[in-house]
One Martini backbone bead per residue (centre of mass of N, CA, C, O) as a GRO file, in nm:
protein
  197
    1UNK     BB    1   1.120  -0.895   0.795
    2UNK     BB    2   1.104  -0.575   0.789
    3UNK     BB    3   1.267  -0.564   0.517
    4UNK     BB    4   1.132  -0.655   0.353
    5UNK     BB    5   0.879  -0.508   0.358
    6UNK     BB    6   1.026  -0.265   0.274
    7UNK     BB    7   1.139  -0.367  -0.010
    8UNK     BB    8   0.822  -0.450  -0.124
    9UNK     BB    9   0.752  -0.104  -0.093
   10UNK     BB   10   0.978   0.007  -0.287
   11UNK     BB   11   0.966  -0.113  -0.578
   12UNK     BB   12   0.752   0.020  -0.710
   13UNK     BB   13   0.852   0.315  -0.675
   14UNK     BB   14   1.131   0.223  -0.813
   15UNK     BB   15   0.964   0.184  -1.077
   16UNK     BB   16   0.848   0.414  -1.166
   17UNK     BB   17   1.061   0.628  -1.119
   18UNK     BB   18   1.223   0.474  -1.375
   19UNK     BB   19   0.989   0.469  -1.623
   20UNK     BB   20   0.960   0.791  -1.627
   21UNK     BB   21   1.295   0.834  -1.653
   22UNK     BB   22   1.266   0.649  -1.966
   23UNK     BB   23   1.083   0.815  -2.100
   24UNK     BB   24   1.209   1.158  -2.040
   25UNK     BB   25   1.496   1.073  -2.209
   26UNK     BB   26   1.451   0.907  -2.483
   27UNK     BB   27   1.568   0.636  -2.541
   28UNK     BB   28   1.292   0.580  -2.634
   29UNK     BB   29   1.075   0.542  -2.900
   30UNK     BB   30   0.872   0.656  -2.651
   31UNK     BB   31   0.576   0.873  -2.621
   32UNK     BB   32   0.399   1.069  -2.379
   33UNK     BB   33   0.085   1.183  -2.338
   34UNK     BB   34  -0.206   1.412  -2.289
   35UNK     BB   35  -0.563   1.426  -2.306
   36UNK     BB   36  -0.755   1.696  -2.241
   37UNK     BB   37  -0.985   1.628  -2.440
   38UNK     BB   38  -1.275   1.486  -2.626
   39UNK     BB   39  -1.230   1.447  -2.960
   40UNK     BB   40  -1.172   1.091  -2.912
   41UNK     BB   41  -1.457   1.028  -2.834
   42UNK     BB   42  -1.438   0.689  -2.702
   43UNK     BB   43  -1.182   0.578  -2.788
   44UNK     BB   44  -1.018   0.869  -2.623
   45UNK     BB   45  -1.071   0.977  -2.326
   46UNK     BB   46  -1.003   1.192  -2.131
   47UNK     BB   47  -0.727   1.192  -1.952
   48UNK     BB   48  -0.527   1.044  -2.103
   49UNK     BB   49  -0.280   0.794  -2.210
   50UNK     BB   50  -0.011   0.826  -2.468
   51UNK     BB   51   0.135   0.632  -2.657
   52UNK     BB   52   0.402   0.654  -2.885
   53UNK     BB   53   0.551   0.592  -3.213
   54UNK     BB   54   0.805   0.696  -3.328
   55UNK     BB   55   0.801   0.715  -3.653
   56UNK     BB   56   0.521   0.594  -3.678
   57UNK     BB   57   0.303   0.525  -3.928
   58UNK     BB   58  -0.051   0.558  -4.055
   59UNK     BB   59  -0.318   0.497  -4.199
   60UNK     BB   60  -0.588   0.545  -3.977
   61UNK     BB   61  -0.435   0.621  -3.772
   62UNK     BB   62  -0.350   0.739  -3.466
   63UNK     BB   63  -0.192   1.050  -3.421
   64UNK     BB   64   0.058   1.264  -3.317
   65UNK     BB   65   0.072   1.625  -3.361
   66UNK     BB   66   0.197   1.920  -3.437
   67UNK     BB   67   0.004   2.244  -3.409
   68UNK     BB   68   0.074   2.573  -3.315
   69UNK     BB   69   0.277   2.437  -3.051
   70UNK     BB   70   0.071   2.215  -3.031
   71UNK     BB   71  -0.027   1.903  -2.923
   72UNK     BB   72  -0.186   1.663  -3.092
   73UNK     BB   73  -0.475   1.406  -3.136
   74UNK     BB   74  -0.554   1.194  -3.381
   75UNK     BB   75  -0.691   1.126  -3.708
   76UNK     BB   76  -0.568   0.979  -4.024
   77UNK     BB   77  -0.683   1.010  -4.315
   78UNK     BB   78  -0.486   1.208  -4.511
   79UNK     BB   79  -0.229   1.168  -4.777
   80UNK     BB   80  -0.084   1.356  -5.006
   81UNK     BB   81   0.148   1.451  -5.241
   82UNK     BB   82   0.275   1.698  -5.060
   83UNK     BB   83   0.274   1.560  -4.757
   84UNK     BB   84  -0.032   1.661  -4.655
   85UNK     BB   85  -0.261   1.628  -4.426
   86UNK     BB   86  -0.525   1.486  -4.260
   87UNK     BB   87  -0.757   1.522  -3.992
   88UNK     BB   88  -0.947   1.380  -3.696
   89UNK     BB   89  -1.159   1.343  -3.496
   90UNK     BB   90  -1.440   1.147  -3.368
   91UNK     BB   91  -1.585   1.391  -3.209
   92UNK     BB   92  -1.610   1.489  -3.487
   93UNK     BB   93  -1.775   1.609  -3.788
   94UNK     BB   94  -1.493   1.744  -3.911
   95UNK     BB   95  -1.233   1.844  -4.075
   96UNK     BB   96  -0.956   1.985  -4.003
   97UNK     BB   97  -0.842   2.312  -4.061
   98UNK     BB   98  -0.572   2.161  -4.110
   99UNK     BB   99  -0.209   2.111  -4.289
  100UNK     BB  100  -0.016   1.928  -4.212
  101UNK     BB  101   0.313   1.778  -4.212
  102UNK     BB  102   0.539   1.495  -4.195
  103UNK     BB  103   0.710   1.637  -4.000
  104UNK     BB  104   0.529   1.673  -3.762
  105UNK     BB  105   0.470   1.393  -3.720
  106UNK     BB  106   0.565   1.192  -3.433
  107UNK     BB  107   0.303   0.931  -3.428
  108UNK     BB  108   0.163   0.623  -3.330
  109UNK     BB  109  -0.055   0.504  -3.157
  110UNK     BB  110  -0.028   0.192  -2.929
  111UNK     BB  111  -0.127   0.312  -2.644
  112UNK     BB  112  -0.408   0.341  -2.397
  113UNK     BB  113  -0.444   0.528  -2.053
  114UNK     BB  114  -0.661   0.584  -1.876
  115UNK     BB  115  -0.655   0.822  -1.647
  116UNK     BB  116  -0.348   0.881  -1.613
  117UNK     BB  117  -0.294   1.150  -1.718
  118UNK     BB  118  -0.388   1.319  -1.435
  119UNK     BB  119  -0.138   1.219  -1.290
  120UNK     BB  120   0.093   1.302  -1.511
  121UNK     BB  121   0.006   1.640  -1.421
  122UNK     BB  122   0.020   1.668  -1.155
  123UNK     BB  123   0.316   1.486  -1.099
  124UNK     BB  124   0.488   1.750  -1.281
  125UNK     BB  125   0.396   1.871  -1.056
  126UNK     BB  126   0.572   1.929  -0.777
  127UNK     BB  127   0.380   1.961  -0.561
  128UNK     BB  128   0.236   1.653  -0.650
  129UNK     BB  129   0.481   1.485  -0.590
  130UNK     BB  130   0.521   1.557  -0.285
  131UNK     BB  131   0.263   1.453  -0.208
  132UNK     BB  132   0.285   1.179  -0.258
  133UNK     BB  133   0.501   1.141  -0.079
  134UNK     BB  134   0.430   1.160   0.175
  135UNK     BB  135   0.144   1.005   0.173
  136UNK     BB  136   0.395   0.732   0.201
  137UNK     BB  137   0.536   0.788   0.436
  138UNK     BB  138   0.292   0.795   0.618
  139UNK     BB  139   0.178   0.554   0.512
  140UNK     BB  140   0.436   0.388   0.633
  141UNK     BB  141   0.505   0.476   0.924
  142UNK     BB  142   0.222   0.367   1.037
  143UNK     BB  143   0.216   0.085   0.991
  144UNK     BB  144   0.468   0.039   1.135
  145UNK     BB  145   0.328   0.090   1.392
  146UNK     BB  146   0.177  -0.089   1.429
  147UNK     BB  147   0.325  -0.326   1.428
  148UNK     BB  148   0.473  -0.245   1.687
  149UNK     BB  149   0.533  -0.333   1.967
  150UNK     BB  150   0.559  -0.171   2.290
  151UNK     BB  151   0.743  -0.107   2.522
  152UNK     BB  152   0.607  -0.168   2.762
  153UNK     BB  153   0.520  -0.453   2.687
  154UNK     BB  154   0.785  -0.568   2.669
  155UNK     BB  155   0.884  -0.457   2.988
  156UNK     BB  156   0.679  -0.596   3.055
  157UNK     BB  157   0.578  -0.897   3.227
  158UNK     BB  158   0.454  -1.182   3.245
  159UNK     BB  159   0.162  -1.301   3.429
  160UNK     BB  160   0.086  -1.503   3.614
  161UNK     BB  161  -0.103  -1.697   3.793
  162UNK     BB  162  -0.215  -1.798   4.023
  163UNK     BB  163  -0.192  -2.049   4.268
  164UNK     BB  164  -0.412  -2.214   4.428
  165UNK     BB  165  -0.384  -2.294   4.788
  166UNK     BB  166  -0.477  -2.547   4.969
  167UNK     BB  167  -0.613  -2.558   5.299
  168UNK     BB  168  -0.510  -2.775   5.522
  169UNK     BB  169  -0.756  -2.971   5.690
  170UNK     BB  170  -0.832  -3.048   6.044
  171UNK     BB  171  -0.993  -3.295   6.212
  172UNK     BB  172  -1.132  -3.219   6.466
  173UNK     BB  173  -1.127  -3.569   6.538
  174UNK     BB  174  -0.867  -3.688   6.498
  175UNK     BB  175  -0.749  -3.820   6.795
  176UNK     BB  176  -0.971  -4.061   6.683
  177UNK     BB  177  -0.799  -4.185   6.485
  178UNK     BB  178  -0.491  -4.221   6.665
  179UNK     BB  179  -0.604  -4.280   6.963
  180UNK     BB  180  -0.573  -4.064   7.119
  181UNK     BB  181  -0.612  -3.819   7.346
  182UNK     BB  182  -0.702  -3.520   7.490
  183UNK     BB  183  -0.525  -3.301   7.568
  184UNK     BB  184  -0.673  -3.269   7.889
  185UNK     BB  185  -0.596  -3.568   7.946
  186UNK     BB  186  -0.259  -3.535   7.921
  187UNK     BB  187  -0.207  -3.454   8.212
  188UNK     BB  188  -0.021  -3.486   8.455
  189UNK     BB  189   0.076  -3.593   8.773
  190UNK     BB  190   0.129  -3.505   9.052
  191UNK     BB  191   0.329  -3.440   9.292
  192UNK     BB  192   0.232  -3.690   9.506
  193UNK     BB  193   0.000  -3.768   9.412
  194UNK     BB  194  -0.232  -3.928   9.247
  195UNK     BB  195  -0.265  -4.170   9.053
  196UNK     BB  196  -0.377  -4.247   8.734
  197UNK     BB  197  -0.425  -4.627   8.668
   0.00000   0.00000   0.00000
């Protein structure tokens, strides 16, 4: 039952960590990002992470693309003649002031994850992923320990009540039952003295 227990509690975490490493291998054709900035606001709040379906993408879709070595995440208003973007974030008034070529287009966003971003670069940091992994060992450690009953309790027998036994008591006048004599009526009689008839 204890392994079940625990194998219950490692598939989650051995799920994530599978994850984010098919992720981060590039294997799939999708790509995470984390909006740092509120400029997509309300569409995608700050702290978001955004799925990314690589090389795929339309007009008027919200699309990843490189500008000036940063990764932005925009809204694509319109594709020239001449292959050059324009883009414009939801909480901006005006459209941004370069004209990325469809070349850096990384994706078009197909999903969105609010406040997922935060964990993500925690995680991405050895130390905050550390953290966490001590924290779930941690707290799997106390629950274990609490589920277990102590040797103590195990090592002592357990003590059953005592039966108390009911001393019987002799009526006084028993021998006045039984039609007998009291014990000093029933003295022998003298020898050679007289009996008593």
């Amino acid at each position: 039952m204890k392994r079940r227990k625990r194998f219950l509690l490692l598939v989650p975490l051995v799920a994530i960590v599978a994850a984010c490493a098919v992720f981060a291998s590039g294997v799939l054709p999708y790509k995470v990002y984390v909006l740092h900035t509120g400029s997509m606001s309300p569409t995608i709040p700050p702290k978001s992470a955004v799925i990314v379906d690589a090389h795929h993408y339309h007009v008027g879709q919200v699309v990843t693309f490189v500008e000036n070595g940063q990764t932005v995440t925009h809204r694509l208003k319109s594709i020239n003649a001449e292959g050059l973007t324009t883009t414009k974030g939801d909480a901006n008034a005006t459209v941004d002031p370069w004209h990325v070529p469809k070349s850096q287009i990384i994706g078009g966003v197909v999903r969105t994850m609010p406040e997922v971003g935060y964990w993500l670069v925690y995680l991405k940091n050895p130390i905050g992923l550390a953290s966490v992994l001590l924290a779930v060992l941690a707290s799997w450690q106390m629950w274990s320990l609490a589920k277990t009953p102590s040797v103590a309790a195990e090592a002592e027998p357990q003590r059953l009540p005592r039966a108390r036994h009911r001393r019987r008591r002799r009526p006084v006048l028993s021998f006045l039952r039984r039609g007998t004599q009291p014990r000093h009526a029933r003295r022998p009689a003298w020898r050679g003295g007289p009996s008593i008839a």
